[in-house]
Coordinates of C-alpha atoms in Angstrom, one line a residue:
Chain A
X1 CA 32.1 68.3 56.0
X2 CA 32.8 71.0 53.4
X3 CA 31.9 70.1 49.8
X4 CA 35.0 69.7 47.6
X5 CA 35.3 69.8 43.9
X6 CA 37.7 68.0 41.7
X7 CA 37.9 70.6 39.0
X8 CA 37.6 74.3 39.4
X9 CA 34.6 74.9 37.1
X10 CA 32.7 78.0 37.8
X11 CA 29.1 76.6 37.8
X12 CA 27.8 74.1 40.2
X13 CA 26.0 72.2 37.5
X14 CA 29.2 71.2 35.7
X15 CA 31.4 70.7 38.8
X16 CA 32.4 67.2 39.7
X17 CA 32.0 66.4 43.4
X18 CA 34.4 64.2 45.2
X19 CA 35.1 63.3 48.8
X20 CA 38.8 64.2 48.7
X21 CA 40.7 67.0 47.0
X22 CA 43.3 66.0 44.3
X23 CA 46.1 66.4 46.8
X24 CA 44.5 64.2 49.3
X25 CA 43.9 61.6 46.6
X26 CA 47.6 61.6 45.7
X27 CA 48.5 61.4 49.3
X28 CA 46.3 58.4 50.1
X29 CA 47.4 56.7 46.9
X30 CA 51.1 57.1 48.0
X31 CA 50.4 55.9 51.5
X32 CA 48.7 52.7 50.1
X33 CA 51.6 52.2 47.7
X34 CA 54.2 52.4 50.5
X35 CA 52.1 50.1 52.7
X36 CA 51.7 47.5 50.1
X37 CA 55.5 47.6 49.2
X38 CA 56.3 47.3 52.9
X39 CA 54.0 44.3 53.3
X40 CA 55.5 42.5 50.3
X41 CA 59.0 43.1 51.6
X42 CA 58.1 41.8 55.1
X43 CA 56.3 38.8 53.6
X44 CA 59.4 38.0 51.6
X45 CA 61.6 38.2 54.7
X46 CA 59.3 35.9 56.6
X47 CA 58.9 33.4 53.7
X48 CA 62.7 33.2 53.4
X49 CA 63.0 32.2 57.0
X50 CA 60.3 29.5 56.7
X51 CA 60.6 25.8 56.0
X52 CA 57.8 25.5 53.5
X53 CA 58.0 21.7 53.8
X54 CA 56.7 21.9 57.3
X55 CA 53.9 24.3 56.3
X56 CA 52.7 22.0 53.5
X57 CA 51.7 19.3 55.9
X58 CA 50.4 21.7 58.5
X59 CA 46.7 20.7 58.0
X60 CA 47.8 17.0 58.5
X61 CA 49.7 18.0 61.6
X62 CA 46.8 20.0 62.9
X63 CA 44.4 17.1 62.5
X64 CA 46.9 14.8 64.1
X65 CA 47.3 17.2 67.0
X66 CA 43.6 17.4 67.6
X67 CA 43.1 13.6 67.3
X68 CA 45.8 13.2 70.0
X69 CA 44.1 15.7 72.2
X70 CA 40.8 13.8 72.1
X71 CA 39.7 12.3 74.4
X72 CA 41.2 14.4 77.2
X73 CA 42.9 12.3 79.9
X74 CA 40.4 13.2 82.7
X75 CA 42.1 11.2 85.5
X76 CA 45.0 13.7 85.3
X77 CA 42.7 16.4 86.7
X78 CA 43.4 15.8 90.4
X79 CA 47.1 16.6 89.9
X80 CA 46.1 20.0 88.5
X81 CA 44.2 21.5 91.5
X82 CA 47.3 22.5 93.4
X83 CA 48.9 24.3 90.3
X84 CA 45.6 25.9 89.5
X85 CA 45.4 27.3 93.1
X86 CA 49.0 28.5 92.8
X87 CA 48.1 30.2 89.5
X88 CA 45.2 32.1 91.1
X89 CA 47.4 33.1 94.0
X90 CA 50.0 34.4 91.6
X91 CA 47.4 36.5 89.9
X92 CA 45.8 37.8 93.1
X93 CA 49.0 38.6 95.0
X94 CA 50.6 40.0 91.9
X95 CA 47.7 42.3 91.3
X96 CA 47.7 43.5 95.0
X97 CA 51.4 44.2 94.9
X98 CA 51.2 45.9 91.6
X99 CA 48.3 48.1 92.8
X100 CA 50.2 49.1 95.9
X101 CA 53.1 50.2 93.7
X102 CA 51.0 51.8 91.0
X103 CA 48.9 53.9 93.4
X104 CA 51.5 56.4 94.4
X105 CA 53.0 56.2 90.9
X106 CA 49.7 57.4 89.4
X107 CA 49.4 60.3 91.8
X108 CA 53.0 61.4 90.9
X109 CA 52.2 61.0 87.2
X110 CA 48.9 62.9 87.0
X111 CA 49.4 66.5 85.9
X112 CA 47.1 67.9 88.6
X113 CA 48.5 66.0 91.6
X114 CA 52.2 65.7 90.8
X115 CA 54.5 67.7 93.1
X116 CA 57.0 68.5 90.3
X117 CA 57.1 68.1 86.5
X118 CA 60.4 66.3 86.7
X119 CA 58.9 63.8 89.1
X120 CA 56.0 63.5 86.7
X121 CA 58.2 62.5 83.8
X122 CA 60.1 60.0 86.0
X123 CA 56.8 58.4 87.0
X124 CA 55.6 58.3 83.4
X125 CA 58.9 56.7 82.4
X126 CA 58.3 54.0 85.1
X127 CA 54.8 53.4 83.9
X128 CA 55.9 53.1 80.2
X129 CA 58.7 50.7 80.9
X130 CA 56.5 48.5 83.0
X131 CA 54.0 48.3 80.2
X132 CA 56.4 47.7 77.4
X133 CA 57.8 44.5 78.9
X134 CA 55.4 41.5 78.9
X135 CA 54.8 39.6 82.1
X136 CA 56.4 36.5 80.5
X137 CA 59.6 38.4 80.0
X138 CA 59.5 39.8 83.5
X139 CA 59.0 36.2 84.7
X140 CA 62.0 35.1 82.6
X141 CA 64.2 37.7 84.2
X142 CA 63.0 37.0 87.7
X143 CA 63.4 33.3 87.4
X144 CA 67.0 33.7 86.4
X145 CA 67.5 36.1 89.4
X146 CA 65.3 34.6 92.1
X147 CA 65.1 31.0 90.9
X148 CA 62.0 29.2 89.8
X149 CA 58.8 29.3 91.9
X150 CA 55.8 31.3 92.9
X151 CA 57.6 34.4 94.1
X152 CA 59.0 35.1 90.6
X153 CA 55.5 34.7 89.1
X154 CA 54.0 37.1 91.7
X155 CA 56.7 39.7 91.2
X156 CA 56.4 39.4 87.4
X157 CA 52.6 40.0 87.5
X158 CA 53.1 42.9 89.9
X159 CA 55.8 44.6 87.8
X160 CA 53.7 44.3 84.7
X161 CA 50.5 45.5 86.5
X162 CA 52.1 48.8 87.6
X163 CA 52.1 50.2 84.1
X164 CA 48.5 49.2 83.3
X165 CA 46.9 50.3 86.6
X166 CA 49.2 53.3 86.8
X167 CA 48.3 54.6 83.3
X168 CA 44.5 54.1 83.6
X169 CA 44.5 55.6 87.1
X170 CA 46.5 58.7 86.3
X171 CA 44.2 59.3 83.4
X172 CA 41.3 59.0 85.8
X173 CA 42.9 61.4 88.2
X174 CA 43.5 64.0 85.4
X175 CA 39.9 63.8 84.5
X176 CA 38.4 64.6 87.9
X177 CA 36.1 67.5 88.5
X178 CA 38.0 70.5 89.7
X179 CA 35.1 72.0 91.8
X180 CA 35.4 69.6 94.8
X181 CA 39.1 70.2 94.9
X182 CA 38.6 74.0 94.9
X183 CA 35.9 73.7 97.6
X184 CA 38.2 71.6 99.9
X185 CA 41.1 73.9 99.2
X186 CA 39.0 76.9 100.1
X187 CA 38.5 75.5 103.6
X188 CA 42.2 75.7 104.1
X189 CA 42.9 72.0 103.9
X190 CA 46.4 70.7 103.6
X191 CA 47.7 69.0 100.5
X192 CA 47.0 65.5 102.0
X193 CA 43.5 66.5 103.1
X194 CA 42.7 67.7 99.6
X195 CA 43.9 64.4 98.3
X196 CA 41.8 62.3 100.7
X197 CA 38.6 64.3 100.6
X198 CA 38.5 65.8 97.1
X199 CA 40.6 63.6 94.8
X200 CA 40.3 60.1 96.3
X201 CA 36.5 59.8 96.5
X202 CA 36.3 60.8 92.8
X203 CA 38.8 58.3 91.5
X204 CA 37.9 55.4 93.9
X205 CA 35.2 53.8 91.7
X206 CA 37.5 54.0 88.6
X207 CA 40.4 52.6 90.7
X208 CA 38.4 49.7 92.0
X209 CA 37.1 48.9 88.5
X210 CA 40.6 49.0 87.0
X211 CA 42.0 46.8 89.7
X212 CA 39.4 44.1 89.2
X213 CA 39.8 44.3 85.4
X214 CA 43.6 43.9 85.8
X215 CA 43.0 40.9 88.2
X216 CA 41.0 39.3 85.4
X217 CA 43.7 39.9 82.9
X218 CA 46.3 38.6 85.3
X219 CA 44.5 35.3 85.8
X220 CA 44.9 34.8 82.0
X221 CA 48.6 35.9 82.1
X222 CA 49.5 33.8 85.1
X223 CA 48.4 30.6 83.3
X224 CA 51.4 30.7 81.0
X225 CA 54.1 32.0 83.4
X226 CA 55.0 28.4 84.3
X227 CA 56.3 28.0 80.7
X228 CA 59.5 29.9 81.8
X229 CA 59.5 28.3 85.3
X230 CA 57.5 30.8 87.4
X231 CA 55.1 28.2 88.9
X232 CA 51.4 27.6 88.5
X233 CA 49.6 25.6 85.9
X234 CA 51.9 26.6 83.1
X235 CA 54.6 24.4 84.6
X236 CA 52.3 21.4 84.1
X237 CA 51.5 22.6 80.6
X238 CA 55.1 22.8 79.8
X239 CA 55.8 19.4 81.1
X240 CA 52.8 17.9 79.2
X241 CA 53.9 19.5 76.0
X242 CA 57.6 18.5 76.4
X243 CA 56.5 14.9 76.8
X244 CA 54.1 15.2 73.9
X245 CA 51.2 14.1 76.2
X246 CA 48.6 16.0 74.2
X247 CA 45.7 14.3 76.0
X248 CA 47.0 16.0 79.2
X249 CA 47.4 19.3 77.4
X250 CA 43.8 19.3 76.4
X251 CA 42.7 18.8 80.1
X252 CA 44.9 21.7 81.0
X253 CA 43.4 23.8 78.2
X254 CA 39.9 23.1 79.4
X255 CA 40.8 23.9 82.9
X256 CA 42.4 27.2 81.9
X257 CA 39.4 28.0 79.8
X258 CA 37.0 27.4 82.7
X259 CA 39.1 29.4 85.1
X260 CA 39.2 32.4 82.7
X261 CA 35.4 32.2 82.3
X262 CA 34.9 32.1 86.0
X263 CA 37.3 35.0 86.7
X264 CA 35.6 37.0 84.0
X265 CA 32.2 36.3 85.6
X266 CA 33.5 37.3 89.1
X267 CA 35.1 40.5 87.7
X268 CA 31.9 41.5 85.9
X269 CA 29.8 40.8 89.1
X270 CA 32.2 42.8 91.4
X271 CA 32.4 45.7 89.0
X272 CA 28.6 45.9 88.9
X273 CA 28.5 46.0 92.7
X274 CA 30.7 49.2 92.7
X275 CA 29.1 52.6 92.8
Chain B
X1 CA 22.8 53.8 104.9
X2 CA 19.9 55.8 103.4
X3 CA 20.3 59.3 102.0
X4 CA 18.0 60.8 104.6
X5 CA 20.2 59.4 107.4
X6 CA 23.2 60.8 105.7
X7 CA 21.8 64.3 105.4
X8 CA 20.7 64.1 109.0
X9 CA 24.2 63.2 110.1
X10 CA 25.7 65.9 107.9
X11 CA 23.5 68.5 109.6
X12 CA 24.9 67.5 112.9
X13 CA 28.4 68.1 111.5
X14 CA 29.2 64.4 110.8
X15 CA 30.1 63.6 107.3
X16 CA 31.3 60.4 105.8
X17 CA 32.3 59.7 102.2
X18 CA 30.1 57.3 100.2
X19 CA 31.1 53.7 100.5
X20 CA 32.4 52.0 97.4
X21 CA 29.8 49.3 97.4
X22 CA 26.3 50.6 98.1
X23 CA 24.7 47.4 99.5
X24 CA 26.0 46.9 103.1
X25 CA 25.5 43.1 103.2
X26 CA 27.3 42.7 99.9
X27 CA 30.1 44.9 101.1
X28 CA 30.8 43.0 104.3
X29 CA 30.5 39.6 102.6
X30 CA 33.0 40.6 100.0
X31 CA 35.4 42.0 102.6
X32 CA 35.1 38.8 104.7
X33 CA 35.6 36.5 101.7
X34 CA 38.7 38.4 100.6
X35 CA 40.3 38.4 104.0
X36 CA 39.7 34.7 104.4
X37 CA 41.1 34.0 100.9
X38 CA 44.2 36.1 101.6
X39 CA 44.9 34.3 104.8
X40 CA 44.6 30.8 103.3
X41 CA 46.4 31.8 100.1
X42 CA 49.3 33.5 102.0
X43 CA 49.9 30.4 104.1
X44 CA 49.9 28.2 101.0
X45 CA 52.7 30.1 99.3
X46 CA 56.1 28.7 100.1
X47 CA 59.1 30.6 99.1
X48 CA 62.6 29.3 99.1
X49 CA 64.1 32.3 100.9
X50 CA 67.7 31.1 100.8
X51 CA 67.5 30.8 97.0
X52 CA 66.1 34.3 96.9
X53 CA 68.9 35.7 99.1
X54 CA 71.3 33.9 96.7
X55 CA 69.7 35.7 93.8
X56 CA 70.3 39.2 95.2
X57 CA 73.8 39.3 93.9
X58 CA 72.5 38.4 90.5
X59 CA 69.9 41.1 90.8
X60 CA 72.6 43.6 91.5
X61 CA 74.6 42.4 88.5
X62 CA 71.5 42.7 86.3
X63 CA 70.8 46.2 87.5
X64 CA 74.4 47.2 86.9
X65 CA 74.2 45.7 83.4
X66 CA 71.4 48.1 82.7
X67 CA 73.8 50.9 83.3
X68 CA 76.3 49.5 80.8
X69 CA 74.2 47.5 78.3
X70 CA 76.2 45.5 75.7
X71 CA 74.8 46.3 72.2
X72 CA 77.9 45.1 70.2
X73 CA 79.0 41.6 71.0
X74 CA 75.7 40.0 69.9
X75 CA 74.6 42.7 67.6
X76 CA 74.2 40.2 64.7
X77 CA 71.6 38.2 66.7
X78 CA 69.9 41.3 68.0
X79 CA 69.5 42.9 64.6
X80 CA 68.2 39.7 63.0
X81 CA 65.8 39.1 65.9
X82 CA 64.6 42.6 65.8
X83 CA 64.0 42.6 62.1
X84 CA 62.1 39.4 62.4
X85 CA 59.9 40.8 65.2
X86 CA 59.2 44.0 63.2
X87 CA 58.2 42.1 60.0
X88 CA 56.1 39.7 62.0
X89 CA 54.4 42.7 63.7
X90 CA 53.6 44.5 60.4
X91 CA 52.4 41.5 58.3
X92 CA 50.3 40.0 61.1
X93 CA 48.6 43.4 61.8
X94 CA 47.7 43.8 58.1
X95 CA 46.5 40.2 57.7
X96 CA 44.7 40.3 61.1
X97 CA 42.8 43.5 60.2
X98 CA 41.9 42.3 56.8
X99 CA 40.3 39.2 58.4
X100 CA 38.9 41.2 61.3
X101 CA 36.8 43.6 59.2
X102 CA 34.4 40.9 57.8
X103 CA 34.2 39.3 61.2
X104 CA 33.6 42.6 62.9
X105 CA 30.8 43.5 60.5
X106 CA 29.3 40.1 61.0
X107 CA 29.4 40.5 64.8
X108 CA 27.6 43.8 64.8
X109 CA 24.0 43.0 65.7
X110 CA 22.6 45.9 63.7
X111 CA 24.0 44.7 60.4
X112 CA 24.1 40.9 60.6
X113 CA 21.3 38.3 60.9
X114 CA 21.4 36.2 64.0
X115 CA 23.2 33.0 62.7
X116 CA 26.0 35.1 61.2
X117 CA 26.2 37.2 64.4
X118 CA 26.6 34.1 66.6
X119 CA 29.2 32.5 64.3
X120 CA 31.3 35.7 64.2
X121 CA 30.9 36.2 68.0
X122 CA 32.2 32.6 68.6
X123 CA 35.3 33.3 66.4
X124 CA 36.0 36.4 68.6
X125 CA 35.5 34.4 71.8
X126 CA 37.9 31.6 70.7
X127 CA 40.5 34.0 69.6
X128 CA 40.3 36.1 72.8
X129 CA 40.3 33.3 75.4
X130 CA 43.7 31.9 75.0
X131 CA 47.0 33.6 75.5
X132 CA 49.1 34.4 72.5
X133 CA 51.8 32.1 73.9
X134 CA 49.5 29.1 74.0
X135 CA 48.4 29.7 70.4
X136 CA 52.0 30.1 69.4
X137 CA 52.9 26.7 70.9
X138 CA 50.2 25.0 68.8
X139 CA 51.1 26.9 65.7
X140 CA 54.8 26.1 66.1
X141 CA 53.9 22.4 66.3
X142 CA 51.8 22.8 63.1
X143 CA 54.0 25.1 61.0
X144 CA 57.4 24.5 62.4
X145 CA 59.8 26.9 64.1
X146 CA 60.2 30.4 62.7
X147 CA 58.5 33.6 62.1
X148 CA 55.6 32.2 60.1
X149 CA 54.1 30.6 63.2
X150 CA 54.6 33.8 65.1
X151 CA 52.9 35.8 62.3
X152 CA 49.9 33.4 62.3
X153 CA 49.6 33.6 66.0
X154 CA 49.6 37.4 66.1
X155 CA 47.2 37.6 63.2
X156 CA 44.9 35.2 65.0
X157 CA 45.0 37.3 68.1
X158 CA 44.5 40.5 66.1
X159 CA 41.3 39.1 64.6
X160 CA 39.6 38.7 68.0
X161 CA 40.7 42.0 69.4
X162 CA 39.9 44.2 66.3
X163 CA 36.7 42.4 65.4
X164 CA 35.3 42.8 68.9
X165 CA 36.1 46.5 69.1
X166 CA 35.0 47.1 65.6
X167 CA 31.7 45.4 66.2
X168 CA 31.0 47.4 69.3
X169 CA 31.8 50.6 67.3
X170 CA 29.5 49.6 64.5
X171 CA 26.7 48.9 67.0
X172 CA 27.2 52.5 68.4
X173 CA 27.0 54.3 65.0
X174 CA 24.5 57.0 64.3
X175 CA 21.4 55.3 62.8
X176 CA 20.2 58.4 61.0
X177 CA 22.9 58.2 58.4
X178 CA 22.2 54.6 57.8
X179 CA 18.5 55.4 57.3
X180 CA 19.4 58.3 55.0
X181 CA 21.5 56.1 52.7
X182 CA 18.9 53.2 52.9
X183 CA 16.1 55.6 51.8
X184 CA 18.0 56.3 48.6
X185 CA 17.6 52.6 47.7
X186 CA 21.2 51.6 48.3
X187 CA 22.3 48.0 48.3
X188 CA 23.8 46.4 51.4
X189 CA 27.4 46.9 50.2
X190 CA 26.6 50.6 49.4
X191 CA 25.1 50.9 52.8
X192 CA 28.3 49.7 54.4
X193 CA 30.5 51.8 52.2
X194 CA 28.6 55.1 52.5
X195 CA 26.8 55.0 55.9
X196 CA 28.9 52.8 58.2
X197 CA 32.5 53.0 56.9
X198 CA 32.9 56.8 57.2
X199 CA 31.7 56.7 60.7
X200 CA 33.9 53.9 62.0
X201 CA 37.0 54.6 59.9
X202 CA 38.8 57.0 62.2
X203 CA 38.4 54.7 65.1
X204 CA 39.4 51.7 63.0
X205 CA 42.7 53.4 62.0
X206 CA 43.3 54.4 65.6
X207 CA 42.7 50.8 66.8
X208 CA 44.9 49.4 64.0
X209 CA 47.8 51.6 65.1
X210 CA 47.2 50.6 68.7
X211 CA 47.2 46.9 67.7
X212 CA 50.4 47.3 65.9
X213 CA 51.9 48.5 69.1
X214 CA 50.5 45.5 71.0
X215 CA 51.6 43.1 68.4
X216 CA 55.2 44.3 68.7
X217 CA 55.2 43.7 72.4
X218 CA 53.7 40.3 71.9
X219 CA 56.2 39.4 69.2
X220 CA 58.9 39.8 71.8
X221 CA 57.3 37.1 73.9
X222 CA 56.2 34.4 71.5
X223 CA 59.9 33.9 70.4
X224 CA 60.3 32.2 73.8
X225 CA 58.3 29.2 72.6
X226 CA 60.1 29.2 69.2
X227 CA 57.9 31.4 67.0
X228 CA 60.8 33.7 65.9
X229 CA 61.6 37.2 66.7
X230 CA 63.6 39.1 69.4
X231 CA 62.2 36.9 72.2
X232 CA 64.3 34.0 71.1
X233 CA 67.4 36.2 71.3
X234 CA 66.4 37.4 74.7
X235 CA 65.8 33.9 75.9
X236 CA 69.2 32.7 74.8
X237 CA 71.0 35.6 76.4
X238 CA 69.3 35.1 79.7
X239 CA 69.9 31.4 79.8
X240 CA 73.6 32.1 79.1
X241 CA 73.5 34.7 82.0
X242 CA 74.6 37.4 79.6
X243 CA 72.9 40.1 81.5
X244 CA 74.4 43.0 79.6
X245 CA 73.1 41.7 76.3
X246 CA 69.7 41.0 77.8
X247 CA 69.7 44.5 79.2
X248 CA 70.5 45.9 75.8
X249 CA 67.6 43.9 74.2
X250 CA 65.2 45.1 76.9
X251 CA 66.2 48.7 76.4
X252 CA 65.7 48.4 72.7
X253 CA 62.2 46.9 73.2
X254 CA 61.3 49.7 75.6
X255 CA 62.6 52.3 73.2
X256 CA 60.6 50.9 70.3
X257 CA 57.5 50.6 72.3
X258 CA 57.8 54.2 73.5
X259 CA 58.4 55.3 69.9
X260 CA 55.4 53.5 68.6
X261 CA 53.3 54.7 71.5
X262 CA 54.3 58.3 70.7
X263 CA 53.6 57.8 67.0
X264 CA 50.3 56.0 67.6
X265 CA 49.1 58.9 69.8
X266 CA 50.1 61.3 67.1
X267 CA 48.4 59.4 64.3
X268 CA 45.3 58.9 66.3
X269 CA 45.0 62.6 67.0
X270 CA 45.7 63.3 63.3
X271 CA 43.0 60.9 62.1
X272 CA 40.2 62.0 64.5

């Protein structure tokens, strides 16, 4: 980093050293001022829309909530195995479907494999829109269209996964080593052969890692899809919350927690097994 | 397959790409297990196909609504929901980061003693395990409906996310600069200020912008369970089957996310 001086004194002995020039100091001061003003403005908007009476007894409510959750109603657990199985299936099939759709998308979106810049921007558009809408919103849409059930959940997870897998995969494709591609091209290979012998082997480990990682995330996400009617354990959660059965809610929470831990463990194990 | 065998085969003109999983037994076991799982799971899914067929006309209506979204008839609701989402996003990111910095410093093994390290790591684990929506449900029960619960939720989630990445970043810093500052006899706070902070600051700003982006997306969701924001508006419009309004809201969300993504990419390039 170049040494900067606050004042323009001629000799080094009298010059004052500072990290930033005067202009940078002004700029950062202004940025802080704008940030703080914005924060105060936003805070005011939020506090205007808040019933402070409710907030005042929040600690009491919190303690009350926890006391209702303990002890968990363990004999409720057998009713949860089926929804939990459904949740895992939603996550897995959703991931698989999402990957199947994301795979071609990523090749169309990567700068070095796309057939045309126009197709590239269309694929990028698809990836961004899939990523900007949360799976819960996808589920909400699909439940109104397809009716409640597992299918809506699977499709919601799939549609959401396209963006994630697609983005990471096309970045991996853009980062591949060009020499194998040149070598295969030099043998007179067709476009498809270049893909399968030069590009695919290079991105395959990244692709497998990304897929497993997304599956892990999807397990988490599919636990709440039931809140909007898309099947799985969230449906049970919704029912328990609506009937204020907090001792059942705590059982569901513990089960979700355990499932997430196990899926994380599996995903870490499988990723380690890859090349 | 051993490397020698592979080279031998290649000399004979037979070449096979490397398998994804090196250990053969592990590879086949995994393959078998996944095939078995998929068979069982596929049979256990029952889909009401007649209901799905019924929904196709609605899907068509929804798609056509995307071509002519209705921004005007519920513009009041959309604007207030959007404003609420944006304020929630901003305040929660600021509060979340302010809280995440001490937690992140505490969760870095090279700066913190073991008890503090474990404490901060457990905060991170708790905040990261549960979905934002689940936390939002609990906070809505505690703080009542409205954006405050949403803001608390997002701030809570931000703490886990930022603190984890910050801690990993601090653990990766260049130790030589820390040594240099320490050898001048600096106190702990000076050490953080002059040796650690300059090294992690660019990445911290980048992550903060990225988290702002995530928080906006999440703020659209937690409204579904009553924590304020555009999600509530979207939920209402969908349950009234007002597809054109829902399409308008979704388009706005996509536009804002694309805008923030572009800005965050720009800011991160500018900072680093």
